[in-house]
Amino acid sequence: MCWTAKSFVRGLSFSVKYYPKDNHLQALCLCTKTKLNKCHILDWSRSPWNSAMPPGRILSWRLFSCKEGTKDLCKMEKITSITASELLYKDLLKSEQENWNKVSRSYKAMTKRIKEKIEELHNKYTLHLESPRIRFGGNVYFEENGYIFCSKADDDKGNVHMLFSTEDMGFSGAYIKRIRISPDERYLATSLQSENSEEATCVIMKLGDIPFVEEVIPNVFSFEWATNDVLYYTSQKNLKCQNVFMTTFTNEKYTKLVYTEQDARFFVDIYCTKDRRFLTINSNSKTTSEVWLIDCRHPFKLPVLVQARTKGVIYHVEHRNNELYILTSYGEPAEYKLMKASVASTGMENWQLVYALEEKTKLIDLEMFRDHCIMFLQKAGYLYLNVIAFVSHSVQSIQLPPWACAFELESHPEHASSTCYFQLTSPVHPPRRFAYSFKENNLIEQAAEEVPIIMNCHTTRLLAKSKDETLVPITVFHNVNSKELRRKPLLVHVYGAYGIDLNMSFKEEKLMLIEEGWILAYCHVRGGGELGLRWHKDGCQHNKLKGLHDLKACITLLHELEFSQPKYTALTAASAGGVLAGAICNSNPELIRAMVLQAPFVDVLNTMMKTHLPLSIEEQEEWGNPLADEKCMKYIKNYCPYHNIKPQCYPSVFITAYENDQRVPLTGILRYVQKLRKATLDHASRTRKKGKIRISQIYGLH
């Protein structure tokens, strides 16, 4: 996708906590149980918002590693403390690894069966999906299994020309994240990322009869061609991007720093407008943004500011017919609107309204074409396609099939394209291909004979009344043939942070659970983005407890409606979703029988008090600043999972973590598991002692 609005709508910033499917850092499994229960190991993959963002992205989370070169480390007492901490960490890690090796033996047969079933479903439903195609002039570029190919757009014989191979170029084990073609198709720039690294390498290929590597640039996040031989890119360090560079491929090659972001809360990326008139430098925090323009006709001129950042105002720009089209939260209500302004007068005072979203409507994505704009919207749990015609000034709204919960653009459509292709899906419905034709003014489902249609799954949308009377959406899936749903196992999903929606795209393991009689429930609590920007705002900082109340109301309603019952209910969450999952595990453990967490964020207070961590300052807009505000400190402490562990009967807990995770470090998770296990054992010990006392009193034993 070419427009930065997509990356922002899909992620809001680079520090959203999220883990991708394709990240295979060494996984560790941490279990704490008073009684060993069966546990399904479930995959959690990335949200559709973050396809334009890096893994992490969701995408996206926090970096917890310390800054380099801290002078205090020279002090002996600091060295001693760090050594002791490292020893404790190693002891905890070794203990948990031994514990898992012992426990996991009983899961081997079940794990084998699950893997075989998932592989069978994968081959059945996703084998024939093609890689995204990028059409550029008369050529089509695409990537498959670490290779980049080129073919003629009108070639029906399947002739392709290989341009790049990760293995042949010495990047074995890396995967291709992004491809950009220069306007004259003389150069190809691609970014490569290894499975255990956050940082990508940009490789520039000189195309021709025999393509060869022109240059390799390390630690690159985003990049765009301004002209045939001028490339702009952002450098990434410690999960942050704050510098924009320009490099030339002319006879006199040179690289120049063109922009630096001074505010640690802001993350910088770059995108080209669809018509390639402007390159945009976008500096975004979680609540505020600022855009600078570089005219691609004059790539060596200094960037021009569109509108100075205004606290709480998000905006992103596209270009059409010498006008900027601005997607922004400016004005009331503070939800996304499409506005426009002349390129000559870009200030906020000149912005004119083109289209405003209805209340409680979520903008999922937006795609600009030469004479049209397509908005993918979500309202009351259903997806809509709104088509804005710039020439006739008309708006057509089309409700998409009711089973659809997520969408994905199928390719990078050309600016002048007359058709927009996309796929619709749900957690239990494989992708189905659709096309909207601007000429015919209609929506067409493409033939997909090779993909069977799921007929045995029922989708239910509910509203749970939270503590403050707010109605919270729930999406429920179950097998239509299931009887006595009250006796079926229930898996509840939650996230509730950063304005990010729950991942509702197709996953083979979700369909497997449905076929085996499970009920799946997705709780769209405040803090997420399912009902727009205000829904996120109502669940962040001093409103975090609202998300906890929402989750409790959702689970309670599910049980009241006899979608399972507490003894058959499991709760699953990843990363920042671990905050609400861990909190309800402390406050209402009787609601669930088991909890599955993946790389969970479980110690909010201690993390937010360590401002030397690279992203702590940025994340104050989500969690607050406990160092500067005592009320904020008390509020965070009131819900923080780690700080509220107490001796009581807890659900069975299954945690997966990553040994080399920069975003959610293993040390915090190990401390959480250690404290949780101790509290569980303390409670069990007290219960046994009370039981003995009662028995002795009954039988007169002293």
Short mmCIF file of N, CA, C and O in Angstrom, two decimals, residues 358-436:
data_model
loop_
_atom_site.label_atom_id
_atom_site.label_comp_id
_atom_site.label_asym_id
_atom_site.label_seq_id
_atom_site.Cartn_x
_atom_site.Cartn_y
_atom_site.Cartn_z
N GLU A 358 -19.74 8.29 9.91
CA GLU A 358 -20.82 8.30 10.87
C GLU A 358 -20.30 7.92 12.25
O GLU A 358 -19.21 7.36 12.40
N GLU A 359 -21.09 8.22 13.27
CA GLU A 359 -20.69 7.92 14.64
C GLU A 359 -20.53 6.41 14.83
O GLU A 359 -21.26 5.61 14.26
N LYS A 360 -19.53 6.03 15.63
CA LYS A 360 -19.22 4.63 15.95
C LYS A 360 -18.91 3.81 14.70
O LYS A 360 -19.21 2.63 14.63
N THR A 361 -18.30 4.47 13.72
CA THR A 361 -17.87 3.79 12.51
C THR A 361 -16.35 3.76 12.47
O THR A 361 -15.70 4.77 12.70
N LYS A 362 -15.80 2.60 12.21
CA LYS A 362 -14.36 2.42 12.17
C LYS A 362 -13.86 2.47 10.73
O LYS A 362 -14.38 1.77 9.87
N LEU A 363 -12.87 3.33 10.46
CA LEU A 363 -12.21 3.33 9.16
C LEU A 363 -11.11 2.29 9.20
O LEU A 363 -10.14 2.41 9.94
N ILE A 364 -11.28 1.22 8.43
CA ILE A 364 -10.30 0.14 8.40
C ILE A 364 -9.18 0.45 7.41
O ILE A 364 -8.00 0.27 7.70
N ASP A 365 -9.54 0.93 6.23
CA ASP A 365 -8.54 1.24 5.22
C ASP A 365 -9.13 2.19 4.21
O ASP A 365 -10.36 2.36 4.12
N LEU A 366 -8.26 2.82 3.46
CA LEU A 366 -8.68 3.77 2.44
C LEU A 366 -7.72 3.66 1.27
O LEU A 366 -6.51 3.57 1.45
N GLU A 367 -8.26 3.64 0.07
CA GLU A 367 -7.43 3.52 -1.14
C GLU A 367 -7.84 4.60 -2.13
O GLU A 367 -9.03 4.75 -2.44
N MET A 368 -6.87 5.38 -2.60
CA MET A 368 -7.13 6.46 -3.55
C MET A 368 -6.88 5.99 -4.97
O MET A 368 -5.90 5.31 -5.26
N PHE A 369 -7.81 6.39 -5.88
CA PHE A 369 -7.65 6.16 -7.30
C PHE A 369 -7.75 7.51 -8.01
O PHE A 369 -7.96 8.54 -7.37
N ARG A 370 -7.62 7.50 -9.30
CA ARG A 370 -7.59 8.77 -10.04
C ARG A 370 -8.86 9.58 -9.84
O ARG A 370 -8.80 10.79 -9.58
N ASP A 371 -10.03 8.93 -9.95
CA ASP A 371 -11.30 9.65 -9.85
C ASP A 371 -12.18 9.15 -8.72
O ASP A 371 -13.33 9.58 -8.60
N HIS A 372 -11.67 8.22 -7.92
CA HIS A 372 -12.48 7.64 -6.85
C HIS A 372 -11.64 7.43 -5.60
O HIS A 372 -10.41 7.36 -5.65
N CYS A 373 -12.35 7.29 -4.52
CA CYS A 373 -11.72 6.90 -3.26
C CYS A 373 -12.58 5.79 -2.66
O CYS A 373 -13.81 5.91 -2.62
N ILE A 374 -11.93 4.71 -2.25
CA ILE A 374 -12.65 3.60 -1.63
C ILE A 374 -12.32 3.55 -0.15
O ILE A 374 -11.15 3.55 0.24
N MET A 375 -13.36 3.52 0.68
CA MET A 375 -13.19 3.38 2.12
C MET A 375 -13.75 2.03 2.57
O MET A 375 -14.87 1.68 2.22
N PHE A 376 -12.96 1.30 3.32
CA PHE A 376 -13.43 0.07 3.96
C PHE A 376 -13.78 0.41 5.40
O PHE A 376 -12.91 0.85 6.17
N LEU A 377 -15.05 0.23 5.75
CA LEU A 377 -15.55 0.66 7.05
C LEU A 377 -16.13 -0.52 7.82
O LEU A 377 -16.51 -1.54 7.25
N GLN A 378 -16.21 -0.34 9.13
CA GLN A 378 -16.85 -1.32 10.00
C GLN A 378 -17.83 -0.60 10.91
O GLN A 378 -17.48 0.37 11.57
N LYS A 379 -19.06 -1.08 10.92
CA LYS A 379 -20.09 -0.49 11.78
C LYS A 379 -20.96 -1.61 12.33
O LYS A 379 -21.45 -2.46 11.58
N ALA A 380 -21.15 -1.61 13.64
CA ALA A 380 -21.96 -2.62 14.33
C ALA A 380 -21.49 -4.03 13.98
O ALA A 380 -22.29 -4.96 13.88
N GLY A 381 -20.18 -4.18 13.77
CA GLY A 381 -19.62 -5.50 13.51
C GLY A 381 -19.65 -5.92 12.05
O GLY A 381 -19.07 -6.95 11.70
N TYR A 382 -20.29 -5.15 11.18
CA TYR A 382 -20.39 -5.49 9.76
C TYR A 382 -19.46 -4.61 8.94
O TYR A 382 -19.20 -3.45 9.29
N LEU A 383 -18.98 -5.14 7.81
CA LEU A 383 -18.09 -4.41 6.94
C LEU A 383 -18.86 -3.74 5.80
O LEU A 383 -19.81 -4.32 5.26
N TYR A 384 -18.41 -2.54 5.45
CA TYR A 384 -19.03 -1.78 4.36
C TYR A 384 -17.95 -1.26 3.43
O TYR A 384 -16.81 -1.02 3.83
N LEU A 385 -18.35 -1.07 2.18
CA LEU A 385 -17.48 -0.49 1.17
C LEU A 385 -18.13 0.82 0.73
O LEU A 385 -19.23 0.82 0.18
N ASN A 386 -17.49 1.95 1.02
CA ASN A 386 -18.00 3.25 0.59
C ASN A 386 -17.14 3.76 -0.56
O ASN A 386 -15.91 3.85 -0.43
N VAL A 387 -17.78 4.08 -1.67
CA VAL A 387 -17.08 4.56 -2.86
C VAL A 387 -17.43 6.03 -3.08
O VAL A 387 -18.59 6.38 -3.29
N ILE A 388 -16.41 6.88 -2.99
CA ILE A 388 -16.59 8.32 -3.21
C ILE A 388 -16.14 8.64 -4.63
O ILE A 388 -14.99 8.38 -5.01
N ALA A 389 -17.06 9.18 -5.44
CA ALA A 389 -16.74 9.59 -6.81
C ALA A 389 -16.43 11.08 -6.80
O ALA A 389 -17.30 11.91 -6.48
N PHE A 390 -15.20 11.45 -7.13
CA PHE A 390 -14.79 12.85 -7.06
C PHE A 390 -15.44 13.69 -8.15
O PHE A 390 -15.70 14.88 -7.96
N VAL A 391 -15.70 13.09 -9.30
CA VAL A 391 -16.27 13.86 -10.43
C VAL A 391 -17.74 14.16 -10.19
O VAL A 391 -18.19 15.30 -10.31
N SER A 392 -18.53 13.14 -9.81
CA SER A 392 -19.97 13.33 -9.61
C SER A 392 -20.32 13.74 -8.18
O SER A 392 -21.47 14.02 -7.89
N HIS A 393 -19.32 13.73 -7.28
CA HIS A 393 -19.52 14.08 -5.87
C HIS A 393 -20.57 13.18 -5.20
O HIS A 393 -21.33 13.62 -4.33
N SER A 394 -20.60 11.93 -5.61
CA SER A 394 -21.55 10.98 -5.04
C SER A 394 -20.83 9.99 -4.13
O SER A 394 -19.63 9.77 -4.25
N VAL A 395 -21.61 9.39 -3.22
CA VAL A 395 -21.08 8.37 -2.32
C VAL A 395 -21.99 7.16 -2.36
O VAL A 395 -23.20 7.28 -2.14
N GLN A 396 -21.42 6.01 -2.67
CA GLN A 396 -22.20 4.77 -2.68
C GLN A 396 -21.71 3.87 -1.55
O GLN A 396 -20.52 3.63 -1.40
N SER A 397 -22.65 3.36 -0.75
CA SER A 397 -22.31 2.49 0.37
C SER A 397 -22.82 1.08 0.10
O SER A 397 -23.99 0.89 -0.21
N ILE A 398 -21.94 0.09 0.21
CA ILE A 398 -22.28 -1.30 -0.07
C ILE A 398 -21.95 -2.13 1.16
O ILE A 398 -20.81 -2.13 1.62
N GLN A 399 -22.95 -2.85 1.68
CA GLN A 399 -22.67 -3.75 2.80
C GLN A 399 -22.08 -5.03 2.26
O GLN A 399 -22.61 -5.65 1.34
N LEU A 400 -20.97 -5.45 2.83
CA LEU A 400 -20.29 -6.67 2.40
C LEU A 400 -20.94 -7.87 3.08
O LEU A 400 -21.72 -7.72 4.01
N PRO A 401 -20.68 -9.09 2.61
CA PRO A 401 -21.34 -10.28 3.16
C PRO A 401 -21.25 -10.33 4.69
O PRO A 401 -20.20 -10.01 5.26
N PRO A 402 -22.33 -10.71 5.36
CA PRO A 402 -22.39 -10.65 6.82
C PRO A 402 -21.39 -11.55 7.54
O PRO A 402 -21.07 -11.30 8.69
N TRP A 403 -20.88 -12.59 6.86
CA TRP A 403 -19.90 -13.46 7.51
C TRP A 403 -18.51 -12.82 7.56
O TRP A 403 -17.65 -13.23 8.34
N ALA A 404 -18.29 -11.79 6.75
CA ALA A 404 -16.96 -11.18 6.63
C ALA A 404 -16.61 -10.37 7.87
O ALA A 404 -17.41 -9.58 8.36
N CYS A 405 -15.40 -10.56 8.37
CA CYS A 405 -14.91 -9.83 9.55
C CYS A 405 -13.63 -9.06 9.27
O CYS A 405 -13.24 -8.20 10.07
N ALA A 406 -12.95 -9.38 8.18
CA ALA A 406 -11.69 -8.73 7.85
C ALA A 406 -11.53 -8.68 6.34
O ALA A 406 -12.14 -9.46 5.62
N PHE A 407 -10.70 -7.75 5.88
CA PHE A 407 -10.45 -7.64 4.45
C PHE A 407 -8.97 -7.39 4.23
O PHE A 407 -8.23 -7.00 5.14
N GLU A 408 -8.54 -7.63 3.01
CA GLU A 408 -7.16 -7.32 2.64
C GLU A 408 -7.12 -7.00 1.16
O GLU A 408 -7.65 -7.75 0.34
N LEU A 409 -6.50 -5.86 0.82
CA LEU A 409 -6.31 -5.54 -0.59
C LEU A 409 -5.44 -6.61 -1.22
O LEU A 409 -4.43 -7.01 -0.66
N GLU A 410 -5.85 -7.05 -2.40
CA GLU A 410 -5.16 -8.18 -3.01
C GLU A 410 -3.83 -7.79 -3.63
O GLU A 410 -2.92 -8.58 -3.73
N SER A 411 -3.71 -6.58 -4.06
CA SER A 411 -2.47 -6.14 -4.70
C SER A 411 -2.32 -4.65 -4.50
O SER A 411 -3.12 -4.02 -3.81
N HIS A 412 -1.31 -4.07 -5.10
CA HIS A 412 -1.10 -2.63 -5.06
C HIS A 412 -1.72 -2.03 -6.32
O HIS A 412 -1.07 -1.98 -7.38
N PRO A 413 -2.97 -1.60 -6.26
CA PRO A 413 -3.64 -1.14 -7.49
C PRO A 413 -3.00 0.12 -8.05
O PRO A 413 -2.55 0.99 -7.31
N GLU A 414 -2.99 0.19 -9.37
CA GLU A 414 -2.47 1.38 -10.03
C GLU A 414 -3.43 2.54 -9.82
O GLU A 414 -4.63 2.37 -9.62
N HIS A 415 -2.86 3.74 -9.92
CA HIS A 415 -3.65 4.95 -9.69
C HIS A 415 -4.82 5.05 -10.67
O HIS A 415 -5.91 5.49 -10.30
N ALA A 416 -4.60 4.64 -11.90
CA ALA A 416 -5.63 4.77 -12.94
C ALA A 416 -6.47 3.51 -13.10
O ALA A 416 -7.26 3.40 -14.04
N SER A 417 -6.33 2.56 -12.23
CA SER A 417 -7.06 1.30 -12.36
C SER A 417 -8.57 1.52 -12.29
O SER A 417 -9.06 2.38 -11.56
N SER A 418 -9.31 0.69 -13.04
CA SER A 418 -10.76 0.80 -13.05
C SER A 418 -11.42 -0.22 -12.13
O SER A 418 -12.64 -0.27 -12.02
N THR A 419 -10.60 -1.04 -11.46
CA THR A 419 -11.12 -2.10 -10.60
C THR A 419 -10.27 -2.20 -9.34
O THR A 419 -9.04 -2.09 -9.40
N CYS A 420 -10.93 -2.41 -8.23
CA CYS A 420 -10.24 -2.62 -6.96
C CYS A 420 -10.50 -4.06 -6.50
O CYS A 420 -11.65 -4.46 -6.30
N TYR A 421 -9.42 -4.84 -6.36
CA TYR A 421 -9.53 -6.23 -5.95
C TYR A 421 -9.18 -6.37 -4.47
O TYR A 421 -8.23 -5.74 -3.99
N PHE A 422 -9.94 -7.20 -3.76
CA PHE A 422 -9.66 -7.42 -2.35
C PHE A 422 -10.20 -8.77 -1.93
O PHE A 422 -10.97 -9.41 -2.67
N GLN A 423 -9.79 -9.21 -0.75
CA GLN A 423 -10.24 -10.48 -0.21
C GLN A 423 -10.98 -10.24 1.10
O GLN A 423 -10.60 -9.38 1.90
N LEU A 424 -12.05 -11.01 1.31
CA LEU A 424 -12.79 -10.98 2.56
C LEU A 424 -12.57 -12.30 3.29
O LEU A 424 -12.44 -13.35 2.67
N THR A 425 -12.55 -12.22 4.61
CA THR A 425 -12.27 -13.40 5.40
C THR A 425 -12.83 -13.22 6.80
O THR A 425 -13.31 -12.15 7.16
N SER A 426 -12.80 -14.29 7.59
CA SER A 426 -13.09 -14.25 9.02
C SER A 426 -12.18 -15.27 9.68
O SER A 426 -11.49 -16.02 8.98
N PRO A 427 -12.14 -15.34 11.00
CA PRO A 427 -11.25 -16.33 11.63
C PRO A 427 -11.50 -17.76 11.16
O PRO A 427 -10.58 -18.58 11.17
N VAL A 428 -12.74 -18.04 10.72
CA VAL A 428 -13.08 -19.42 10.32
C VAL A 428 -13.53 -19.51 8.87
O VAL A 428 -13.95 -20.58 8.43
N HIS A 429 -13.43 -18.42 8.11
CA HIS A 429 -13.78 -18.43 6.69
C HIS A 429 -12.54 -18.10 5.87
O HIS A 429 -11.99 -17.01 6.01
N PRO A 430 -12.07 -19.01 5.02
CA PRO A 430 -10.90 -18.75 4.18
C PRO A 430 -11.15 -17.55 3.26
O PRO A 430 -12.30 -17.21 2.96
N PRO A 431 -10.08 -16.90 2.80
CA PRO A 431 -10.24 -15.71 1.95
C PRO A 431 -11.05 -16.00 0.69
O PRO A 431 -10.85 -17.01 0.03
N ARG A 432 -11.96 -15.09 0.38
CA ARG A 432 -12.71 -15.15 -0.87
C ARG A 432 -12.48 -13.84 -1.61
O ARG A 432 -12.47 -12.77 -1.02
N ARG A 433 -12.32 -13.95 -2.91
CA ARG A 433 -11.88 -12.82 -3.73
C ARG A 433 -13.07 -12.02 -4.26
O ARG A 433 -14.04 -12.58 -4.78
N PHE A 434 -12.98 -10.70 -4.13
CA PHE A 434 -14.02 -9.79 -4.62
C PHE A 434 -13.37 -8.69 -5.45
O PHE A 434 -12.17 -8.41 -5.33
N ALA A 435 -14.18 -8.06 -6.29
CA ALA A 435 -13.71 -6.94 -7.10
C ALA A 435 -14.81 -5.89 -7.19
O ALA A 435 -15.99 -6.23 -7.37
N TYR A 436 -14.42 -4.62 -7.03
CA TYR A 436 -15.37 -3.53 -7.27
C TYR A 436 -14.96 -2.83 -8.56
O TYR A 436 -13.81 -2.38 -8.71
#
